[in-house]
Each structure stands twice: as structure tokens, then as C-alpha cells.
Short mmCIF file of C-alpha atoms and ligand atoms in Angstrom, two decimals:
data_model
loop_
_atom_site.label_atom_id
_atom_site.label_comp_id
_atom_site.label_asym_id
_atom_site.label_seq_id
_atom_site.Cartn_x
_atom_site.Cartn_y
_atom_site.Cartn_z
CA UNK A 60 0.00 0.00 0.00
CA UNK A 61 1.56 3.26 -1.16
CA UNK A 62 0.59 6.85 -0.43
CA UNK A 63 0.28 7.65 -4.16
CA UNK A 64 0.68 6.20 -7.64
CA UNK A 65 2.03 8.21 -10.55
CA UNK A 66 0.69 6.78 -13.80
CA UNK A 67 2.97 7.62 -16.72
CA UNK A 68 6.61 8.62 -16.12
CA UNK A 69 7.14 10.99 -19.05
CA UNK A 70 7.64 14.73 -18.71
CA UNK A 71 5.07 15.48 -16.03
CA UNK A 72 4.97 12.11 -14.29
CA UNK A 73 8.74 12.02 -13.75
CA UNK A 74 8.60 15.43 -12.09
CA UNK A 75 5.50 14.48 -10.07
CA UNK A 76 7.24 11.33 -8.82
CA UNK A 77 10.26 13.35 -7.71
CA UNK A 78 8.23 16.05 -5.97
CA UNK A 79 5.95 13.55 -4.21
CA UNK A 80 8.94 11.52 -3.00
CA UNK A 81 10.72 14.69 -1.89
CA UNK A 82 7.63 15.64 0.14
CA UNK A 83 8.03 12.36 2.06
CA UNK A 84 5.30 10.32 0.38
CA UNK A 85 5.71 6.62 -0.24
CA UNK A 86 5.18 6.74 -3.99
CA UNK A 87 5.14 4.33 -6.93
CA UNK A 88 5.52 5.26 -10.62
CA UNK A 89 4.32 3.09 -13.50
CA UNK A 90 5.49 3.60 -17.10
CA UNK A 91 4.27 1.56 -20.07
CA UNK A 92 7.53 2.00 -22.02
CA UNK A 93 11.06 2.78 -20.77
CA UNK A 94 12.18 5.96 -19.03
CA UNK A 95 12.47 8.26 -22.09
CA UNK A 96 11.11 6.79 -25.33
CA UNK A 97 9.91 7.91 -28.73
CA UNK A 98 6.22 6.96 -28.46
CA UNK A 99 5.05 9.89 -26.37
CA UNK A 100 5.40 13.67 -26.20
CA UNK A 101 8.97 14.10 -24.97
CA UNK A 102 11.20 12.71 -27.73
CA UNK A 103 13.56 14.78 -29.87
CA UNK A 104 16.20 15.72 -27.29
CA UNK A 105 15.31 19.39 -26.61
CA UNK A 106 12.44 21.74 -25.71
CA UNK A 107 12.26 25.54 -25.80
CA UNK A 108 11.86 27.47 -22.57
CA UNK A 109 10.88 31.13 -22.48
CA UNK A 110 9.05 33.56 -20.23
CA UNK A 111 7.50 35.96 -22.77
CA UNK A 112 4.36 33.86 -22.83
CA UNK A 113 2.32 35.11 -25.77
CA UNK A 114 -0.18 32.28 -25.24
CA UNK A 115 -1.49 33.62 -21.92
CA UNK A 116 0.23 35.74 -19.28
CA UNK A 117 -1.31 33.70 -16.46
CA UNK A 118 1.41 31.12 -17.16
CA UNK A 119 4.22 33.55 -16.30
CA UNK A 120 4.11 33.07 -12.47
CA UNK A 121 4.16 29.32 -13.08
CA UNK A 122 7.18 29.78 -15.32
CA UNK A 123 9.06 31.73 -12.65
CA UNK A 124 8.73 28.69 -10.37
CA UNK A 125 9.55 26.29 -13.19
CA UNK A 126 12.87 28.09 -13.81
CA UNK A 127 13.74 27.63 -10.12
CA UNK A 128 12.65 24.01 -10.35
CA UNK A 129 14.98 23.35 -13.27
CA UNK A 130 17.87 24.80 -11.24
CA UNK A 131 16.95 22.57 -8.32
CA UNK A 132 16.91 19.32 -10.30
CA UNK A 133 20.18 20.30 -11.99
CA UNK A 134 21.76 20.71 -8.55
CA UNK A 135 20.22 17.51 -7.20
CA UNK A 136 21.24 15.39 -10.18
CA UNK A 137 24.49 17.11 -11.17
CA UNK A 138 23.24 17.17 -14.80
CA UNK A 139 22.99 20.17 -17.14
CA UNK A 140 19.40 20.47 -18.33
CA UNK A 141 18.85 24.18 -19.13
CA UNK A 142 21.02 26.12 -21.58
CA UNK A 143 20.42 29.87 -21.63
CA UNK A 144 21.17 30.27 -25.33
CA UNK A 145 18.70 33.16 -25.64
CA UNK A 146 15.68 32.90 -27.93
CA UNK A 147 15.61 35.02 -31.10
CA UNK A 148 12.15 36.05 -32.34
CA UNK A 149 11.94 36.93 -36.04
CA UNK A 150 8.75 38.44 -37.47
CA UNK A 151 6.81 41.55 -38.44
CA UNK A 152 5.99 43.84 -35.53
CA UNK A 153 2.25 43.55 -36.15
CA UNK A 154 2.23 39.73 -36.19
CA UNK A 155 -0.06 38.69 -33.27
CA UNK A 156 2.59 36.35 -31.83
CA UNK A 157 5.32 39.01 -31.99
CA UNK A 158 2.92 41.48 -30.39
CA UNK A 159 2.06 38.93 -27.69
CA UNK A 160 5.76 38.36 -26.95
CA UNK A 161 6.48 42.09 -26.59
CA UNK A 162 3.36 42.66 -24.50
CA UNK A 163 4.31 39.88 -22.07
CA UNK A 164 7.89 41.18 -22.03
CA UNK A 165 6.77 44.73 -21.23
CA UNK A 166 4.26 43.86 -18.55
CA UNK A 167 6.65 41.47 -16.79
CA UNK A 168 9.85 43.47 -17.50
CA UNK A 169 11.56 40.58 -19.21
CA UNK A 170 15.02 41.42 -20.56
CA UNK A 171 15.45 41.47 -24.34
CA UNK A 172 18.43 42.50 -26.51
CA UNK A 173 19.10 43.18 -30.17
CA UNK A 174 19.90 40.17 -32.34
CA UNK A 175 23.51 40.16 -33.57
CA UNK A 176 24.42 39.84 -37.26
CA UNK A 177 26.13 36.54 -36.48
CA UNK A 178 22.92 35.21 -34.95
CA UNK A 179 20.95 36.32 -38.01
CA UNK A 180 23.55 35.03 -40.48
CA UNK A 181 22.10 31.53 -41.12
CA UNK A 182 18.66 32.99 -41.97
CA UNK A 183 17.15 34.66 -45.04
CA UNK A 184 14.74 37.10 -43.43
CA UNK A 185 12.50 39.63 -45.19
CA UNK A 186 13.46 43.29 -44.57
CA UNK A 187 10.11 43.80 -42.86
CA UNK A 188 11.07 41.35 -40.07
CA UNK A 189 12.18 42.59 -36.67
CA UNK A 190 14.58 40.48 -34.65
CA UNK A 191 15.05 40.55 -30.90
CA UNK A 192 16.42 38.06 -28.41
CA UNK A 193 14.76 37.09 -25.13
CA UNK A 194 17.76 36.77 -22.82
CA UNK A 195 16.45 34.50 -20.05
CA UNK A 196 15.35 31.83 -22.48
CA UNK A 197 16.83 28.90 -24.33
CA UNK A 198 16.30 25.19 -24.28
CA UNK A 199 16.01 22.18 -22.00
CA UNK A 200 17.46 18.72 -22.57
CA UNK A 201 14.23 16.79 -22.23
CA UNK A 202 15.68 13.29 -22.10
CA UNK A 203 18.22 14.21 -19.41
CA UNK A 204 15.53 16.05 -17.44
CA UNK A 205 13.18 13.07 -17.27
CA UNK A 206 15.96 10.65 -16.33
CA UNK A 207 17.19 13.09 -13.67
CA UNK A 208 13.75 13.35 -12.05
CA UNK A 209 13.24 9.59 -12.01
CA UNK A 210 16.72 8.85 -10.64
CA UNK A 211 16.36 11.51 -7.94
CA UNK A 212 12.91 10.14 -7.00
CA UNK A 213 14.33 6.61 -6.72
CA UNK A 214 17.14 7.85 -4.49
CA UNK A 215 14.47 9.41 -2.26
CA UNK A 216 12.67 6.07 -1.97
CA UNK A 217 10.23 5.99 -4.92
CA UNK A 218 9.44 2.63 -6.50
CA UNK A 219 9.44 2.52 -10.32
CA UNK A 220 7.90 -0.09 -12.62
CA UNK A 221 8.88 0.29 -16.29
CA UNK A 222 7.49 -1.53 -19.32
CA UNK A 223 4.28 -2.05 -17.42
CA UNK A 224 0.94 -0.70 -18.64
CA UNK A 225 -1.86 0.50 -16.42
CA UNK A 226 -5.08 -1.09 -17.71
CA UNK A 227 -7.64 0.20 -15.21
CA UNK A 228 -8.00 2.52 -12.25
CA UNK A 229 -10.63 1.73 -9.62
CA UNK A 230 -11.32 3.80 -6.56
CA UNK A 231 -13.42 3.50 -3.47
CA UNK A 232 -13.57 5.42 -0.25
CA UNK A 233 -9.98 5.35 0.98
CA UNK A 234 -8.13 3.47 -1.74
CA UNK A 235 -7.14 3.75 -5.39
CA UNK A 236 -6.48 0.40 -7.01
CA UNK A 237 -4.43 0.36 -10.18
CA UNK A 238 -4.52 -2.73 -12.36
CA UNK A 239 -1.48 -3.18 -14.62
CA UNK A 240 -0.68 -5.97 -17.07
CA UNK A 241 1.46 -7.48 -14.30
CA UNK A 242 -0.14 -6.77 -10.91
CA UNK A 243 -2.56 -4.78 -8.79
CA UNK A 244 -1.08 -1.83 -6.93
CA UNK A 245 -2.93 -0.04 -4.12
CA UNK A 246 -2.42 3.50 -2.89
CA UNK A 247 -4.33 6.21 -1.08
CA UNK A 248 -4.21 8.61 -4.05
CA UNK A 249 -3.15 8.72 -7.70
CA UNK A 250 -1.77 11.18 -10.20
CA UNK A 251 -2.50 10.48 -13.87
CA UNK A 252 0.13 11.84 -16.28
CA UNK A 253 -0.56 9.56 -19.25
CA UNK A 254 0.05 12.16 -21.96
CA UNK A 255 -1.44 11.21 -25.33
CA UNK A 256 -2.82 7.93 -23.95
CA UNK A 257 -5.07 9.62 -21.40
CA UNK A 258 -8.35 8.69 -23.15
CA UNK A 259 -7.51 4.97 -22.84
CA UNK A 260 -7.59 5.35 -19.06
CA UNK A 261 -10.25 8.05 -18.74
CA UNK A 262 -12.67 7.62 -21.67
CA UNK A 263 -14.45 10.94 -20.89
CA UNK A 264 -11.26 12.68 -21.97
CA UNK A 265 -12.04 11.76 -25.60
CA UNK A 266 -14.27 14.84 -25.74
CA UNK A 267 -11.60 17.00 -24.17
CA UNK A 268 -8.36 16.20 -26.03
CA UNK A 269 -7.22 15.34 -29.52
CA UNK A 270 -3.83 13.84 -30.28
CA UNK A 271 -1.76 15.10 -33.23
CA UNK A 272 1.39 13.78 -34.89
CA UNK A 273 4.12 16.42 -34.96
CA UNK A 274 7.21 16.11 -37.13
CA UNK A 275 10.74 17.20 -36.24
CA UNK A 276 13.46 17.73 -38.86
CA UNK A 277 17.25 17.49 -38.48
CA UNK A 278 19.71 18.87 -41.00
CA UNK A 279 23.50 18.99 -41.17
CA UNK A 280 25.04 22.45 -41.72
CA UNK A 281 27.20 22.64 -44.86
CA UNK A 282 29.54 25.36 -43.71
CA UNK A 283 32.95 25.04 -42.09
CA UNK A 284 31.79 27.64 -39.59
CA UNK A 285 30.17 25.08 -37.30
CA UNK A 286 30.74 27.34 -34.31
CA UNK A 287 28.14 29.71 -35.73
CA UNK A 288 25.51 26.94 -35.49
CA UNK A 289 26.71 25.79 -32.08
CA UNK A 290 26.64 29.28 -30.62
CA UNK A 291 23.45 30.63 -32.20
CA UNK A 292 20.34 31.32 -30.10
CA UNK A 293 17.35 29.08 -30.20
CA UNK A 294 14.92 30.75 -32.66
CA UNK A 295 11.31 31.33 -33.55
CA UNK A 296 9.97 32.65 -36.86
CA UNK A 297 6.44 34.12 -36.96
CA UNK A 298 5.38 34.59 -40.57
CA UNK A 299 1.91 35.82 -41.54
CA UNK A 300 1.66 33.31 -44.37
CA UNK A 301 1.91 30.32 -42.02
CA UNK A 302 -0.20 29.23 -39.03
CA UNK A 303 1.77 28.96 -35.78
CA UNK A 304 5.54 29.37 -35.79
CA UNK A 305 8.67 27.77 -37.16
CA UNK A 306 11.35 27.16 -34.53
CA UNK A 307 14.73 25.56 -34.03
CA UNK A 308 17.73 25.02 -31.82
CA UNK A 309 21.47 25.51 -31.91
CA UNK A 310 23.55 22.48 -32.81
CA UNK A 311 24.38 20.42 -29.72
CA UNK A 312 27.70 18.89 -28.83
CA UNK A 313 26.32 15.63 -27.42
CA UNK A 314 28.26 12.96 -29.34
CA UNK A 315 26.13 10.22 -27.80
CA UNK A 316 22.95 11.49 -29.49
CA UNK A 317 22.02 9.88 -32.83
CA UNK A 318 21.37 13.34 -34.38
CA UNK A 319 24.73 14.70 -33.23
CA UNK A 320 26.07 17.38 -35.58
CA UNK A 321 22.63 18.32 -36.92
CA UNK A 322 20.34 21.28 -36.41
CA UNK A 323 16.82 20.56 -35.15
CA UNK A 324 13.89 22.54 -36.57
CA UNK A 325 10.10 22.17 -36.71
CA UNK A 326 6.73 23.78 -37.32
CA UNK A 327 4.65 24.43 -34.20
CA UNK A 328 1.04 24.26 -35.34
CA UNK A 329 -1.52 21.59 -34.59
CA UNK A 330 -1.20 18.83 -37.19
CA UNK A 331 -3.78 16.19 -38.16
CA UNK A 332 -5.39 14.14 -35.39
CA UNK A 333 -4.24 10.55 -34.94
CA UNK A 334 -4.66 7.67 -32.52
CA UNK A 335 -1.40 7.31 -30.49
CA UNK A 336 -0.84 3.84 -32.00
CA UNK A 337 -0.57 5.52 -35.46
CA UNK A 338 2.30 7.79 -34.43
CA UNK A 339 4.98 6.13 -36.52
CA UNK A 340 2.77 5.45 -39.56
CA UNK A 341 3.52 8.45 -41.75
CA UNK A 342 4.70 9.00 -45.28
CA UNK A 343 8.33 10.21 -44.94
CA UNK A 344 8.35 11.89 -48.37
CA UNK A 345 5.28 14.00 -47.62
CA UNK A 346 6.56 14.98 -44.19
CA UNK A 347 10.05 15.75 -45.44
CA UNK A 348 8.62 17.97 -48.19
CA UNK A 349 6.67 19.98 -45.61
CA UNK A 350 9.76 20.52 -43.48
CA UNK A 351 11.93 21.33 -46.49
CA UNK A 352 9.70 24.38 -47.14
CA UNK A 353 10.99 25.89 -43.87
CA UNK A 354 14.56 25.55 -45.10
CA UNK A 355 13.75 26.84 -48.60
CA UNK A 356 12.04 29.91 -47.21
CA UNK A 357 14.25 30.80 -44.25
CA UNK A 358 17.46 28.71 -44.25
CA UNK A 359 18.16 28.44 -47.99
CA UNK A 360 21.81 27.41 -47.56
CA UNK A 361 20.55 24.16 -46.03
CA UNK A 362 17.63 23.59 -48.41
CA UNK A 363 19.30 20.90 -50.52
CA UNK A 364 20.61 18.89 -47.55
CA UNK A 365 19.05 15.55 -46.52
CA UNK A 366 16.55 15.85 -43.69
CA UNK A 367 16.27 13.22 -40.94
CA UNK A 368 12.85 12.89 -39.32
CA UNK A 369 11.46 12.20 -35.82
CA UNK A 370 7.87 12.22 -34.60
CA UNK A 371 6.24 13.16 -31.37
CA UNK A 372 2.66 13.80 -30.19
CA UNK A 373 0.77 16.83 -28.93
CA UNK A 374 -2.26 16.21 -26.71
CA UNK A 375 -4.41 19.21 -27.53
CA UNK A 376 -7.28 20.63 -25.53
CA UNK A 377 -9.88 22.76 -27.34
CA UNK A 378 -8.43 26.01 -25.98
CA UNK A 379 -4.80 24.76 -25.85
CA UNK A 380 -4.70 25.36 -22.08
CA UNK A 381 -3.49 22.53 -19.83
CA UNK A 382 -5.78 20.41 -17.64
CA UNK A 383 -4.75 20.34 -13.99
CA UNK A 384 -7.52 19.25 -11.67
CA UNK A 385 -9.00 16.48 -9.59
CA UNK A 386 -10.79 13.79 -11.55
CA UNK A 387 -14.54 14.48 -11.01
CA UNK A 388 -16.26 12.07 -8.59
CA UNK A 389 -12.91 10.73 -7.33
CA UNK A 390 -13.37 12.42 -3.96
CA UNK A 391 -10.22 14.44 -4.70
CA UNK A 392 -8.17 11.23 -4.59
CA UNK A 393 -7.10 11.35 -8.24
CA UNK A 394 -5.23 14.28 -9.81
CA UNK A 395 -5.21 14.69 -13.56
CA UNK A 396 -2.31 16.46 -15.32
CA UNK A 397 -3.10 16.32 -19.02
CA UNK A 398 -3.65 18.16 -22.30
CA UNK A 399 -0.33 19.99 -22.43
CA UNK A 400 -1.09 21.05 -26.01
CA UNK A 401 2.44 21.21 -27.37
CA UNK A 402 3.79 23.75 -24.87
CA UNK A 403 4.00 21.94 -21.54
CA UNK A 404 7.53 20.67 -21.15
CA UNK A 405 9.07 23.86 -19.77
CA UNK A 406 6.53 23.73 -16.88
CA UNK A 407 7.34 20.18 -15.73
CA UNK A 408 8.95 21.14 -12.38
CA UNK A 409 6.08 23.39 -11.29
CA UNK A 410 3.48 20.85 -12.46
CA UNK A 411 5.21 18.27 -10.23
CA UNK A 412 5.08 20.73 -7.35
CA UNK A 413 1.38 21.54 -7.89
CA UNK A 414 0.24 17.91 -8.13
CA UNK A 415 2.17 17.24 -4.92
CA UNK A 416 0.29 20.13 -3.26
CA UNK A 417 -3.03 18.72 -4.49
CA UNK A 418 -2.22 15.19 -3.33
CA UNK A 419 -0.63 16.07 0.02
CA UNK A 420 -2.49 19.22 1.07
CA UNK A 421 -5.62 19.39 -1.05
CA UNK A 422 -4.77 22.91 -2.20
CA UNK A 423 -2.01 24.90 -3.90
CA UNK A 424 -0.69 28.44 -3.65
CA UNK A 425 -0.56 28.69 -7.47
CA UNK A 426 -3.40 30.09 -9.56
CA UNK A 427 -4.57 27.10 -11.56
CA UNK A 428 -8.25 28.09 -11.80
CA UNK A 429 -7.86 28.64 -15.54
CA UNK A 430 -6.63 25.06 -15.96
CA UNK A 431 -9.62 23.40 -14.26
CA UNK A 432 -12.02 20.92 -15.85
CA UNK A 433 -15.00 23.23 -15.30
CA UNK A 434 -13.95 25.75 -17.95
C1 LIG B 925 7.56 17.96 -31.43
C2 LIG B 925 7.25 18.56 -30.09
C3 LIG B 925 7.87 19.74 -29.72
C4 LIG B 925 7.57 20.33 -28.50
N1 LIG B 925 8.23 21.48 -28.15
C5 LIG B 925 8.03 22.02 -26.93
C6 LIG B 925 8.80 23.12 -26.52
O1 LIG B 925 9.66 23.62 -27.26
N2 LIG B 925 8.60 23.63 -25.27
C7 LIG B 925 7.68 23.07 -24.42
O2 LIG B 925 7.54 23.58 -23.31
N3 LIG B 925 6.93 22.02 -24.78
C8 LIG B 925 7.09 21.48 -26.01
N4 LIG B 925 6.38 20.37 -26.39
C9 LIG B 925 5.33 19.86 -25.51
C10 LIG B 925 5.82 18.98 -24.40
O3 LIG B 925 6.84 18.12 -24.84
C11 LIG B 925 4.62 18.21 -23.86
O4 LIG B 925 3.65 19.16 -23.43
C12 LIG B 925 5.00 17.31 -22.69
O5 LIG B 925 6.02 16.42 -23.06
C13 LIG B 925 3.77 16.54 -22.23
O6 LIG B 925 4.15 15.74 -21.14
P1 LIG B 925 3.28 14.50 -20.65
O7 LIG B 925 3.89 14.05 -19.40
O8 LIG B 925 1.83 14.88 -20.69
O9 LIG B 925 3.46 13.41 -21.82
P2 LIG B 925 4.65 12.33 -21.99
O10 LIG B 925 5.96 12.98 -21.79
O11 LIG B 925 4.41 11.63 -23.28
O12 LIG B 925 4.42 11.32 -20.80
C14 LIG B 925 3.28 10.50 -20.71
C15 LIG B 925 3.78 9.13 -20.27
O13 LIG B 925 2.70 8.33 -19.86
C16 LIG B 925 2.99 7.00 -20.25
N5 LIG B 925 1.73 6.25 -20.23
C17 LIG B 925 0.65 6.50 -20.97
N6 LIG B 925 -0.33 5.63 -20.72
C18 LIG B 925 0.16 4.79 -19.77
C19 LIG B 925 -0.39 3.66 -19.10
N7 LIG B 925 -1.63 3.22 -19.36
N8 LIG B 925 0.39 3.01 -18.21
C20 LIG B 925 1.65 3.45 -17.93
N9 LIG B 925 2.21 4.51 -18.55
C21 LIG B 925 1.47 5.17 -19.46
C22 LIG B 925 3.59 7.19 -21.64
O14 LIG B 925 4.28 6.06 -22.08
C23 LIG B 925 4.46 8.40 -21.42
O15 LIG B 925 5.78 8.05 -21.07
C24 LIG B 925 6.63 19.75 -27.62
C25 LIG B 925 6.03 18.53 -27.99
C26 LIG B 925 6.33 17.94 -29.20
C27 LIG B 925 5.66 16.66 -29.57
#
């Protein structure tokens, strides 16, 4: 009998497990695949982190805590997770996303600087585009982050079952019973962080979230000036002719990663809906052609280079806001952290902290009213 289960040890579940264990709870985590895999929402090595939150300024206080949380897990694990590369925003000043960035930056006094010519050098940008760099922004190493949380949780006493799928969750007055393909595990409470698979466990979520397949491209720079690509900022391009944004990362020096020596880039917009089991069933030629358009338009020097592909899933709510609430009718015994809509990773530490508050204290100091199920 545990104090709490954490179902799903991906981005949010790994952090939840760590924070629950750190708070002194006897906690068990269950993950259907391994710790870090490519059949969820966290693959592809890196994630952007930024504070100029054009999506909704109510996320900014959560981000302040998340930044502290990333520092804490770096110290606890001894691993580097956050790189403050800066984040360059390229776009016309009247683009709604560019306006949203500047508005959030102004109201929260977030430091920005001009973009250097060297940082702009790889790009072909229209004269009408402005370029500014958010200083306290950059990227997170997602795979290292998740492993760090799980390892730290284990050191604090958490039990972890990998390659074990939760099939059903039953609850009665003082107990939550989780049935996996290997055993039955009992605890007082549960946290569900099942990412794109949430509707398998909670069928009512089918009306709340849709899963989409998102493609990631990798391309090798042609130049001898590799330092330019290693030292560039992370970047975002907001162009009025495309929905969403294009974005990318500097080239990383991690020789152990299969995409070592390549630049990662992608299109952040909600793609077609799929069932999670269809994630890897795509036509590479079609997907490569879509990604090549980004290079042709904005990184023409790289446009004739081969592109390697990865996939990943978004779990999208109708309003693209997260879901962070108790499961209705569970007597506040089950916490749901779901629907991170393609922008959740950077928040993982504070999500872990909030679910721990909800499990251990029944309340949290953070404003999460806008993330409730009653919206
Ligand atoms: C291409 C791409 C780019 C992105 N870029 C950014 C970015 O730049 N910045 C940012 O902040 N966010 C970004 N995101 C979003 C972010 O990665 C997600 O919001 C976040 O990973 C969601 O975390 P999660 O814990 O809900 O899902 P996951 O990390 O997928 O974790 C869910 C886990 O639950 C497990 N699970 C599911 N069902 C069961 C079950 N029945 N039993 C046991 N285990 C189960 C799964 O195997 C999985 O490991 C991006 C996402 C994608 C796909």
C-alpha cells in the first residue's frame, strides 16, 4: 500500500514522482515503455523554454517557479538540463505572436536584446522582419531532465515499474487500485500523467483532447563555420503566411545522441489528429517535403541537404490550455495532469510541485483556476 501512484513517467509524471517523493510520500511510478522513449510527447532531445508567454500571461508566475525548479533538479542530479542560449524572435511587428511576446515582455519586464548579425547570419529574413532576443530563455534537454527526475525520485525512496501498462483505475472510499498488465497496486491517491494515452484510461477525456502527430526535422550544416551553429540562439519565426511558428535550436555537442552534428527545426502548429498507435505510420516523403519548405524559405543554404525525421505527439485541448484538476467524482483522490497542447515541457517542475500540493495538502498556492475541468 503506497501513499500515491504516478501513472505515466514521461515529462510530467517524472517530475510528479520526484516532488511527491521529496515531500516524504511513499510513492510508486508506473510507465508503459522505458524511461524516455519515442512513443510519447517528450522525444527529440530538446524543448524551448521562455518567459514571454504570448499564449497567456497567467502562465508567467508558473514559469518563474519552473525556472527555479529546473535549477533545483540540476543541482540535485548534477546534470545540465537548461542552456540559456537566448531565444531570437523573427517576425513583423504587427504579427499577433510578436505582439504577444512584446506585450508579455513589457508587462513582466523581461530582458530582451538586439539580435547580432552573427545570430541572423544563417537565416534569409524579409526586410520587414524585426529580430530581438529574449535573454532568459533557451532550451532544456528533455531526455536528461526526465531521467534526472526519475533517478532523484528513486534515491528518495520511490518505487518505479517500467514496461508495465496500467489497464484500469478503480477507486473506493480510501483506496485507489491500479490494475497493470502485471499486478494490482494499491495506494491512497493517484496522479494520472498519461500524456497522449489519457483517453484509454479516462474515456471521458475523448471529448476534451485530440492527439496530433508532430514532425521534427534534423539537417547537417554545410559550412565550415560550425561554431556559428553551435553558438546561435534558439529561434522562432512568426510569418503571416503560415499558421503557428517555425522554430529551431542551436547544434548540440552531445556525441552520444544519434542526431549529433545536426540542427533541429520544426513547425509548431496543430497537425492532423491521430490515434497514439498511429504515431509512426507516416509517409516520410510528404513529411520531409513539408519541413523542407521551412529551409527553402528561411534557411536556404541548407535547403538541398538531406533531412532526418522524428515524430512526437501533442495532446491538444480545445483552448490549448493545460488540464490540472481532480478527476470528477474521485473524492479528490485522483489528480489529472493532461492536455499539455504542445507547450507543456518547460513547466514540468512546477506541475510536479502543484500535483504534490493537491495530493498532500488538497490545495495549492498557485493560480490554476484557468486550468480546471470546469472551464
Ligand atoms: C515535437 C514537439 C515539440 C515540443 N516542443 C516544446 C517546446 O519547445 N517547449 C515546451 O515547453 N513544450 C514542447 N512540447 C510539448 C511537451 O513536450 C509536452 O507538453 C510534454 O512532453 C507533455 O508531457 P506528458 O507528461 O503529458 O506526456 P509524456 O511525456 O508523453 O508522458 C506521458 C507518459 O505516460 C505513459 N503512459 C501512458 N499511458 C500509460 C499507461 N496506461 N500506463 C503506464 N504509462 C502510461 C507514456 O508512455 C508516457 O511516457 C513539444 C512537444 C512535441 C511533440
